[in-house]
XYZ file of C-alpha atoms in Angstrom:
669
model
C 14.164 156.761 82.838
C 13.134 160.391 82.803
C 14.668 163.156 80.717
C 14.006 166.744 81.615
C 14.856 169.693 79.389
C 14.257 173.356 78.813
C 12.500 174.653 75.727
C 14.730 175.505 72.747
C 12.028 177.619 71.209
C 9.030 179.149 72.920
C 6.721 177.586 70.364
C 7.874 174.099 71.326
C 6.748 174.345 74.939
C 3.256 173.263 73.956
C 4.534 169.814 73.108
C 4.898 168.971 76.808
C 7.884 166.677 76.309
C 7.925 165.677 79.913
C 9.282 162.135 80.014
C 12.282 161.794 77.838
C 12.947 165.495 78.326
C 10.441 166.917 80.822
C 10.156 170.695 80.602
C 11.463 172.817 83.417
C 9.465 175.919 82.482
C 7.848 177.680 85.428
C 7.176 181.366 85.758
C 9.258 183.768 87.826
C 7.116 183.197 90.886
C 7.371 179.554 91.902
C 4.395 177.829 93.468
C 5.979 177.840 96.877
C 6.027 181.626 96.891
C 9.819 182.096 96.840
C 11.937 183.823 94.253
C 13.773 181.784 91.622
C 16.626 184.291 91.852
C 17.200 183.367 95.482
C 20.845 182.238 95.524
C 20.874 180.722 98.983
C 22.382 177.257 98.485
C 21.370 174.017 100.142
C 23.118 172.810 103.233
C 26.683 171.542 102.887
C 27.100 167.799 103.286
C 29.808 165.415 104.323
C 30.841 162.367 102.336
C 28.244 159.633 102.534
C 25.394 161.974 103.495
C 22.212 161.903 101.475
C 20.632 165.138 100.401
C 17.800 166.552 102.425
C 15.587 169.583 102.240
C 14.213 171.319 105.294
C 11.837 173.642 103.492
C 8.759 174.859 105.282
C 5.811 173.033 103.741
C 4.456 174.946 100.785
C 0.869 173.984 101.473
C -1.254 171.226 102.840
C -1.121 168.585 100.149
C -4.381 167.033 101.268
C -2.921 163.542 101.503
C -4.927 160.884 103.328
C -3.790 159.675 106.720
C -0.681 157.549 106.961
C -0.411 154.525 109.194
C 1.761 154.534 112.325
C 4.602 152.844 110.457
C 4.960 155.838 108.101
C 3.879 153.901 105.031
C 2.421 156.645 102.800
C -1.066 156.071 101.493
C -1.802 157.370 97.987
C -4.669 159.713 97.197
C -7.677 157.665 96.272
C -9.767 157.289 93.148
C -13.223 157.325 94.712
C -14.406 154.816 97.282
C -14.591 151.025 97.281
C -17.032 148.423 98.555
C -14.720 145.394 98.323
C -11.049 144.626 97.756
C -8.992 141.493 97.060
C -5.219 141.011 96.916
C -3.329 138.316 95.040
C 0.370 137.657 95.372
C 1.427 140.509 93.065
C -1.796 142.304 92.160
C -4.859 143.795 93.775
C -8.354 144.603 92.542
C -11.266 146.459 94.073
C -14.925 147.112 93.220
C -15.706 150.823 93.244
C -18.633 151.973 95.343
C -19.901 154.476 92.802
C -20.412 152.196 89.801
C -19.375 148.636 90.826
C -16.606 148.764 88.225
C -13.263 147.044 88.792
C -9.969 148.888 89.362
C -6.721 146.869 89.572
C -3.149 147.722 90.529
C 0.217 146.058 91.189
C 1.695 143.912 88.421
C -1.455 144.055 86.362
C 0.028 144.414 82.893
C 0.519 140.653 82.656
C -0.995 139.334 85.854
C -4.460 140.850 86.102
C -5.093 143.699 83.676
C -8.638 144.949 84.186
C -8.794 147.574 81.429
C -10.945 145.339 79.228
C -13.481 145.126 82.074
C -13.910 148.848 82.650
C -17.566 148.868 81.485
C -18.639 145.766 83.445
C -20.180 145.941 86.933
C -19.296 143.221 89.462
C -20.923 142.009 92.669
C -17.813 140.259 94.042
C -14.271 139.285 93.071
C -11.334 137.259 94.350
C -7.664 137.668 93.398
C -5.701 134.450 93.032
C -1.984 134.050 92.596
C -1.573 135.432 89.062
C -5.196 135.913 88.055
C -8.482 137.346 89.329
C -12.099 136.172 89.019
C -15.323 138.090 89.599
C -19.100 137.651 89.399
C -20.881 140.031 87.028
C -23.763 142.087 88.376
C -25.963 141.777 85.295
C -26.192 137.982 85.000
C -24.155 136.510 87.914
C -21.809 134.745 85.480
C -18.113 134.497 86.327
C -15.269 136.257 84.499
C -11.542 135.725 85.027
C -8.571 137.780 83.813
C -4.788 137.859 84.212
C -2.098 135.289 83.435
C -2.858 131.730 82.352
C 0.715 130.527 82.953
C -0.456 128.390 85.878
C -3.691 127.345 84.174
C -6.051 129.408 86.300
C -7.993 130.610 83.252
C -8.669 127.182 81.735
C -12.283 126.117 81.136
C -13.948 129.124 82.777
C -17.670 128.202 82.898
C -19.982 130.146 80.598
C -23.675 130.859 80.934
C -23.895 129.680 84.565
C -25.036 131.917 87.412
C -23.002 131.865 90.629
C -23.357 133.465 94.029
C -19.675 133.383 95.094
C -16.252 132.609 93.596
C -12.757 131.870 94.934
C -9.520 132.058 92.919
C -6.486 130.019 93.974
C -2.987 129.538 92.642
C -3.890 127.230 89.749
C -7.586 126.424 90.214
C -10.856 128.180 91.043
C -14.216 127.175 92.486
C -17.617 128.873 92.594
C -20.976 128.124 94.220
C -23.787 127.780 91.683
C -26.862 129.926 92.308
C -29.397 127.293 91.292
C -28.463 124.566 93.782
C -25.438 125.826 95.820
C -23.282 123.059 94.336
C -19.613 123.577 93.503
C -18.209 124.130 90.028
C -14.398 124.132 89.764
C -12.055 124.841 86.825
C -8.437 125.610 85.975
C -5.368 123.436 86.446
C -6.085 120.150 88.259
C -2.457 119.393 89.155
C -3.323 118.968 92.850
C -6.793 117.469 92.342
C -8.550 120.635 93.476
C -10.981 120.092 90.593
C -11.351 116.314 90.258
C -11.680 115.746 94.021
C -14.137 118.591 94.593
C -17.423 117.407 96.169
C -19.919 118.514 93.528
C -23.046 116.776 94.859
C -23.376 118.652 98.160
C -24.736 122.174 98.779
C -22.209 124.639 100.236
C -22.493 128.110 101.726
C -18.867 129.220 101.160
C -15.724 128.042 99.372
C -12.047 129.059 99.462
C -9.301 127.815 97.124
C -5.707 127.918 98.361
C -2.375 127.144 96.759
C -2.895 123.419 96.252
C -6.051 122.608 98.213
C -9.551 123.966 98.791
C -12.136 124.012 101.584
C -15.875 124.704 101.712
C -18.586 125.117 104.369
C -21.456 122.619 104.061
C -24.961 124.076 103.986
C -26.521 121.350 106.150
C -24.333 121.568 109.269
C -21.763 124.387 108.632
C -18.834 121.993 108.995
C -15.862 122.288 106.652
C -14.867 119.838 103.937
C -11.378 120.088 102.355
C -9.749 118.398 99.355
C -6.645 118.642 97.169
C -2.965 118.208 97.934
C -2.373 116.754 101.388
C 1.323 115.828 101.330
C 4.093 118.394 100.841
C 7.807 118.005 101.651
C 8.600 119.811 104.878
C 4.939 119.956 105.947
C 3.237 117.476 108.255
C 1.584 114.891 106.026
C -2.143 114.304 106.160
C -3.012 117.517 108.001
C -3.629 119.988 105.186
C -7.129 118.777 104.322
C -7.961 117.390 107.773
C -10.558 119.932 108.885
C -12.083 119.625 112.368
C -15.366 117.732 112.208
C -16.896 118.953 115.479
C -16.892 122.716 114.802
C -19.467 124.706 112.836
C -17.951 127.604 110.891
C -19.329 130.847 109.495
C -16.356 131.490 107.196
C -13.242 129.703 105.919
C -10.054 130.817 104.126
C -7.459 128.529 102.508
C -3.852 129.642 102.019
C -0.539 127.874 101.487
C -1.038 124.490 103.207
C -2.877 126.264 106.022
C -6.625 126.817 106.429
C -8.410 128.968 109.001
C -12.056 129.344 109.882
C -14.197 131.471 112.190
C -16.371 129.498 114.588
C -20.103 130.019 114.161
C -20.904 129.999 117.883
C -18.007 131.961 119.382
C -16.283 133.868 116.499
C -12.956 132.292 117.468
C -10.300 131.516 114.837
C -9.357 127.879 114.326
C -6.484 126.965 111.950
C -5.202 123.602 110.688
C -2.760 122.178 108.125
C 0.964 122.883 108.386
C 1.355 122.161 112.089
C 3.932 124.831 112.921
C 2.108 127.614 111.109
C -1.378 126.643 112.251
C -0.276 126.493 115.900
C 1.294 129.947 115.600
C -1.905 131.351 114.118
C -4.115 129.768 116.745
C -1.950 131.390 119.421
C -2.035 134.755 117.639
C -5.835 134.940 117.476
C -6.613 133.141 120.747
C -9.337 134.842 122.816
C -10.184 137.437 120.139
C -13.578 137.466 118.466
C -13.149 137.886 114.707
C -15.815 138.883 112.165
C -13.819 138.613 108.945
C -10.677 136.682 108.033
C -8.408 136.805 104.978
C -5.252 134.877 104.126
C -2.694 135.394 101.356
C -1.488 132.637 99.033
C 1.145 131.938 96.438
C 4.262 132.976 98.405
C 7.508 131.582 97.038
C 10.808 131.763 98.896
C 14.326 130.424 98.367
C 15.264 127.190 100.121
C 18.933 128.235 100.260
C 19.995 125.597 97.749
C 18.798 127.210 94.555
C 15.251 125.886 94.826
C 11.934 127.457 95.786
C 9.583 126.613 98.615
C 6.106 127.914 99.401
C 5.595 129.899 102.595
C 2.423 131.172 104.173
C 1.128 134.577 103.185
C -0.080 137.354 105.427
C -3.282 136.722 107.400
C -5.574 139.442 108.719
C -8.724 139.411 110.821
C -11.283 142.089 111.659
C -12.019 142.295 115.382
C -15.672 142.049 116.412
C -15.186 144.577 119.240
C -14.184 147.665 117.270
C -13.674 146.583 113.620
C -9.937 147.210 113.894
C -7.537 144.719 112.315
C -5.135 142.119 113.675
C -2.600 140.752 111.195
C 0.350 138.424 111.275
C 3.004 137.046 108.994
C 4.252 133.657 110.206
C 7.723 134.842 109.206
C 7.721 138.147 111.127
C 9.265 141.018 109.230
C 8.801 143.849 111.691
C 6.201 146.633 111.921
C 6.096 147.097 108.142
C 3.602 144.237 108.037
C 1.328 145.529 110.799
C -1.869 147.406 109.878
C -2.770 150.886 111.089
C -4.384 150.491 114.486
C -6.356 153.743 114.674
C -8.914 152.895 111.990
C -12.052 150.797 111.893
C -12.467 148.757 108.704
C -15.417 147.341 106.802
C -13.373 144.622 105.119
C -9.810 143.416 104.666
C -7.914 141.352 102.108
C -4.493 139.799 102.724
C -2.063 139.019 99.937
C 1.254 137.230 99.786
C 3.157 139.890 101.716
C 0.748 142.844 101.779
C -2.821 143.684 102.729
C -5.510 146.282 102.057
C -8.547 147.291 104.060
C -11.575 149.471 103.331
C -11.783 152.145 106.025
C -15.208 152.396 107.664
C -15.230 156.172 107.949
C -14.923 156.947 104.242
C -14.671 153.627 102.288
C -11.118 154.553 101.216
C -8.449 151.915 100.655
C -5.605 151.713 103.174
C -2.765 149.341 102.241
C 0.443 148.188 103.921
C 3.129 145.500 103.729
C 5.630 144.378 101.112
C 5.475 146.593 98.032
C 7.750 144.859 95.502
C 5.087 144.985 92.795
C 3.284 148.105 94.053
C 0.613 146.023 95.772
C 0.509 148.465 98.681
C 1.277 151.934 97.302
C -0.080 151.033 93.891
C -3.803 151.292 94.505
C -5.818 153.581 92.199
C -5.474 157.348 92.333
C -7.116 160.384 90.817
C -4.072 162.625 91.316
C -3.293 164.975 88.431
C 0.354 165.180 87.333
C 2.326 167.575 85.169
C 5.245 165.211 84.500
C 6.406 161.681 85.287
C 9.745 159.899 85.607
C 10.162 156.115 85.466
C 12.993 154.419 87.369
C 13.988 150.757 87.454
C 11.344 149.519 89.922
C 9.553 152.760 90.726
C 7.951 155.804 89.142
C 7.435 159.377 90.334
C 5.364 162.332 89.242
C 5.085 166.053 89.927
C 1.595 166.790 91.208
C -0.330 169.493 89.408
C -1.855 170.815 92.628
C 1.325 171.816 94.453
C 4.335 170.672 92.344
C 5.414 168.222 95.046
C 6.712 164.766 94.134
C 4.659 161.610 94.605
C 6.190 158.158 93.966
C 5.073 154.541 93.841
C 6.748 151.180 93.269
C 9.557 149.241 94.907
C 11.675 151.091 97.453
C 13.223 148.139 99.260
C 17.002 148.305 99.811
C 18.887 145.779 97.683
C 22.356 144.268 97.833
C 24.131 144.229 94.464
C 27.769 143.060 94.329
C 28.047 143.584 98.111
C 26.776 147.146 97.732
C 23.678 148.049 99.764
C 21.511 150.347 97.683
C 19.782 153.202 99.461
C 15.995 153.650 99.271
C 14.792 156.382 96.952
C 11.132 157.057 97.646
C 11.471 157.250 101.427
C 14.078 160.019 101.137
C 12.115 162.422 98.923
C 10.798 165.562 100.698
C 7.009 165.692 100.688
C 6.750 169.445 101.195
C 8.974 170.877 98.453
C 7.902 172.083 95.008
C 9.844 171.007 91.902
C 9.948 172.170 88.295
C 11.388 168.974 86.807
C 12.443 165.464 87.822
C 14.504 162.663 86.252
C 14.761 159.057 87.413
C 17.848 156.869 87.115
C 18.078 153.151 87.697
C 17.732 153.469 91.478
C 17.881 157.207 92.102
C 15.894 160.389 91.442
C 16.912 164.001 90.865
C 14.804 167.139 90.736
C 15.116 170.868 90.080
C 13.656 172.736 93.044
C 11.157 175.474 92.179
C 12.346 177.822 94.919
C 15.864 178.334 93.625
C 16.404 175.998 90.618
C 19.002 174.044 92.598
C 19.371 170.283 92.203
C 18.377 167.731 94.810
C 18.954 163.980 94.391
C 17.982 160.909 96.437
C 18.532 157.165 96.372
C 21.435 154.882 95.601
C 24.876 156.513 95.574
C 27.114 153.644 94.435
C 28.705 155.782 91.692
C 28.321 159.223 93.235
C 24.942 159.948 91.662
C 23.930 161.639 94.917
C 27.138 162.844 96.574
C 28.610 164.336 93.405
C 25.459 166.304 92.552
C 26.570 169.900 91.845
C 25.405 172.218 94.628
C 24.678 175.930 94.673
C 24.219 176.099 90.880
C 20.981 176.899 89.061
C 19.847 174.492 86.350
C 17.143 174.534 83.698
C 16.987 170.817 82.829
C 17.919 167.421 84.257
C 18.296 163.961 82.683
C 19.194 160.629 84.307
C 20.646 157.464 82.820
C 21.159 154.161 84.587
C 23.860 155.355 86.978
C 24.746 158.863 85.829
C 22.965 162.175 85.393
C 23.421 165.343 83.358
C 21.913 168.800 83.680
C 21.890 172.069 81.734
C 23.357 174.974 83.673
C 21.233 178.128 83.648
C 23.957 180.759 83.371
C 25.655 179.442 80.215
C 23.427 176.555 78.979
C 26.346 174.130 79.192
C 26.154 170.485 80.236
C 27.281 169.223 83.644
C 27.375 165.442 84.285
C 28.154 163.261 87.309
C 27.972 159.633 88.407
C 29.385 156.508 86.745
C 31.953 157.257 84.037
C 33.018 153.872 82.636
C 32.195 154.851 79.043
C 32.908 158.572 79.223
C 29.268 159.430 79.822
C 30.461 161.994 82.379
C 33.985 163.058 81.405
C 33.279 163.307 77.656
C 30.404 165.753 78.030
C 30.830 168.668 75.579
C 32.417 171.864 76.861
C 32.008 175.359 75.518
C 28.776 174.447 73.728
C 25.362 175.840 74.697
C 22.564 173.267 74.502
C 18.796 173.283 74.925
C 17.787 169.626 75.231
C 19.454 166.808 77.061
C 18.757 163.057 77.278
C 20.541 160.304 79.207
C 20.617 156.594 78.393
C 22.245 153.547 79.902
C 25.861 154.653 79.411
C 25.486 157.541 76.992
C 23.917 160.971 76.703
C 22.827 163.266 73.892
C 22.058 166.968 73.688
C 20.814 169.461 71.085
C 22.969 172.486 70.277
C 21.291 175.816 70.959
C 22.658 177.479 67.821
C 21.492 174.954 65.196
C 19.533 172.133 66.890
C 22.055 169.491 65.831
C 22.684 166.489 68.052
C 25.800 165.831 70.150
C 26.247 162.402 71.774
C 28.918 161.075 74.136
C 29.628 157.997 76.220
C 28.851 154.540 74.794
C 28.005 155.795 71.305
C 29.663 152.888 69.465
C 27.438 150.164 70.922
C 27.585 147.003 68.817
C 29.615 148.638 66.069
C 32.859 146.626 66.565
C 31.035 143.288 66.514
C 28.060 144.119 64.322
C 29.135 146.832 61.881
C 26.239 146.067 59.522
C 23.671 146.903 62.180
C 25.088 150.273 63.204
C 24.246 153.752 61.953
C 26.046 156.933 62.995
C 24.328 160.021 64.417
C 23.046 162.299 61.626
C 24.938 165.452 60.777
C 23.538 168.812 59.640
C 20.027 167.874 60.840
C 18.122 170.087 63.271
C 16.038 168.341 65.920
C 13.332 169.536 68.264
C 13.765 166.641 70.729
C 16.053 163.654 71.342
C 16.038 160.512 73.506
C 18.676 157.844 74.052
C 18.420 154.380 75.577
C 20.548 151.263 75.346
C 22.807 151.549 72.263
C 20.208 153.426 70.259
C 18.941 156.986 70.106
C 16.157 158.730 68.221
C 15.369 162.337 67.482
C 12.324 164.270 66.266
C 13.327 166.251 63.191
C 12.617 169.958 63.429
C 11.408 170.309 59.852
C 8.565 167.767 59.884
C 8.419 166.008 63.268
C 9.523 162.688 61.751
C 11.860 160.242 63.482
C 15.524 159.708 62.759
C 17.164 156.906 64.769
C 20.804 155.901 65.019
C 22.955 153.422 66.885
C 22.266 149.700 66.853
C 19.417 148.678 64.560
C 19.700 145.306 66.275
C 17.739 146.702 69.225
C 14.576 147.059 67.123
C 15.219 144.649 64.275
C 11.892 142.778 64.628
C 9.747 145.860 65.178
C 11.477 148.823 63.524
C 10.798 152.478 64.226
C 7.797 153.954 62.343
C 9.332 156.450 59.930
C 7.138 158.936 58.085
C 4.992 159.665 61.163
C 5.177 162.981 63.009
C 5.791 162.806 66.766
C 5.504 165.311 69.594
C 7.664 163.508 72.179
C 9.687 160.341 72.797
C 10.391 157.928 75.641
C 13.212 155.389 75.666
C 14.121 153.431 78.782
C 17.831 153.564 79.510
C 18.055 149.769 79.791
C 14.993 148.789 77.773
C 14.671 147.317 74.313
C 11.492 149.213 73.435
C 10.925 152.807 72.351
C 7.751 154.890 72.361
C 6.537 158.248 71.127
C 3.397 160.373 71.167
C 2.004 160.740 67.646
C 1.276 164.326 66.612
C -1.941 163.567 64.742
C -3.936 162.145 67.661
C -1.625 162.108 70.735
C -1.769 158.309 70.816
C 1.243 156.268 71.928
C 3.203 154.406 69.236
C 5.917 151.936 70.287
C 8.551 149.827 68.552
C 11.391 147.473 69.470
C 11.362 144.445 71.781
C 8.428 143.545 74.007
C 9.531 140.630 76.182
C 7.610 142.007 79.181
C 4.395 142.640 77.269
C 4.624 146.386 77.902
C 3.859 147.443 74.326
C 1.078 144.903 73.974
C -0.956 146.421 76.799
C -0.838 150.083 75.761
C -4.293 151.326 74.649
C -4.637 152.338 71.022
C -7.549 154.720 71.599
C -6.314 157.041 74.365
C -4.614 160.424 74.009
C -1.636 161.265 76.235
C 0.205 164.463 77.052
C 3.526 162.831 77.968
C 5.179 159.469 78.596
C 8.145 158.026 80.493
C 9.696 154.575 80.028
C 12.067 152.230 81.788
C 13.204 148.647 81.375
C 9.985 146.888 82.389
C 7.284 149.543 82.412
C 6.011 152.748 80.852
C 3.779 155.476 82.292
C 1.808 158.221 80.620
C -0.247 161.264 81.599
C -3.701 160.933 80.066
C -4.910 164.008 78.177
C -8.500 163.737 79.331
C -7.873 164.111 83.064
C -4.087 164.488 83.637
C -4.004 161.277 85.677
C -1.289 158.720 85.052
C -1.649 155.228 83.642
C 1.152 152.642 83.577
C 1.816 149.305 81.883
C 4.361 146.594 82.645
C 5.728 145.460 85.987
C 5.430 148.550 88.175
C 2.011 149.962 87.431
C -0.525 152.195 89.092
C -3.989 153.530 88.305
C -5.029 150.763 85.940
C -8.648 151.498 85.085
């Protein structure tokens, strides 16, 4: 969640408290050239309408091209020479230094930060892990999750010329004799049945089987699981014996190869899927083929079944792409058709290609773990706001909003949630933003009016106060609060089940405001003391021994509130004081006696973080069931941070770019 606030004292503005209480402090001449005293209000709306803004674009934002399906492509961090997508993560090798950059759900399933000083010649992303071949000695390295056993028994001290990562197992071709070496989890005999006494030119490991091209005659040999419920038995590893291939890719019970003589695609395995693919690519010469793996889907009876991932091919005629998903999901899955590509990699439900003209990454498809919009960026931000499955930032260059993460509509309790990211204007400057569970609000630079987008189940959008100037905005799970400019009083709207809206203080001027799951807190302008309302009792009735009340007669410089706990930075010395349920951080208590500049508490999270005054490093406490705290670097300075239930993002001091950890991440490098 993001908390945005105005400065209580001019001297405090240097702290840049931009996540739990991001500053809304611009000068009198906004970046879009309009006056902040302009009182022209936004358009009136009818019930059920979402807010929109028809501003004339402030300036050319310099964004890369977008594909015909209006899937925005993020600004790029340099250029890439290869890319590989797994089911929920992607990695690429940068052209400039051969270093690896990863994105998507990398905090637990493919974090590449420990590899930032290592150059790679090639890599392949499996289901929950990634493997690559080092440039210096051609040895293989793997990283990510070992839940499925993909990181077991990684060979050491052996040089390889290619590697393929599957769902549970991996195989590589040894440099010395072109023989196969396989490792990982042998649950489907991908390791024990591998032909290790024959030279091969290429290998590809799928979900539960693998295939390789023989060096002597270019035919394909397959091994592994050959019988799966619902799939034709005996066909998965039955490769054609009368066709020579120049490449082969194994997916989920389907394998495809490109013919050596005619560049035609030939697929086998699951009969229904392979027939559909053969029809899709019939008559088209293909130079490069990629297939996703590790796709799980519900069987309608509470179980899971494996489906085929996306498959993409590069046309020989013009280097454009042709892609298909055996379960068609509309144009969202189709690649941009106006570009030529050097290479392509297909994942479970998304794909990325390296554009020939400039070696930039272009991605498309399902984005539930930021596999598509999450590829690396060098954009500089002034503030960030973390929502439930998405994050947004205000760009330093033009104060416009840029977002990444999951924007798919959901159905919760028969309520269809509205997309957030797709509704945000791309040509409007903002002073501050705050993210709720599935919505976002911002203070527009032109007139200091509020604009909100996203889910409106509890009136978070429709009840947004219009035609009023605000200095700060904060968002909880399903409610929001803002500080009115004319009298510095609090205005709240949205869900009110615990009084988080109706119990807001009246007749009191405040400077800071923070919103949690079902509560909010503010700092009085006259004395800096904290006022909290909403669900401020938490576990008190059931766990009285674990509850502490808000402090009285203590002045604070900042405050943040989450789920049944709040913390403040004491004005006198910058030390923490926390109140509410100690149960939330009982195993990893708050670090008292340390001075902090800013705080970040996710509205529904069990962890809490702050930026330490002494070195601007991030310090966290509380629960860490998602591994968010574990992955935060201990040697990097940050200007600001923002947290939510499963992820945290920060603006790095060295270059103002953002780095995230957890489930919805971006710019991991």
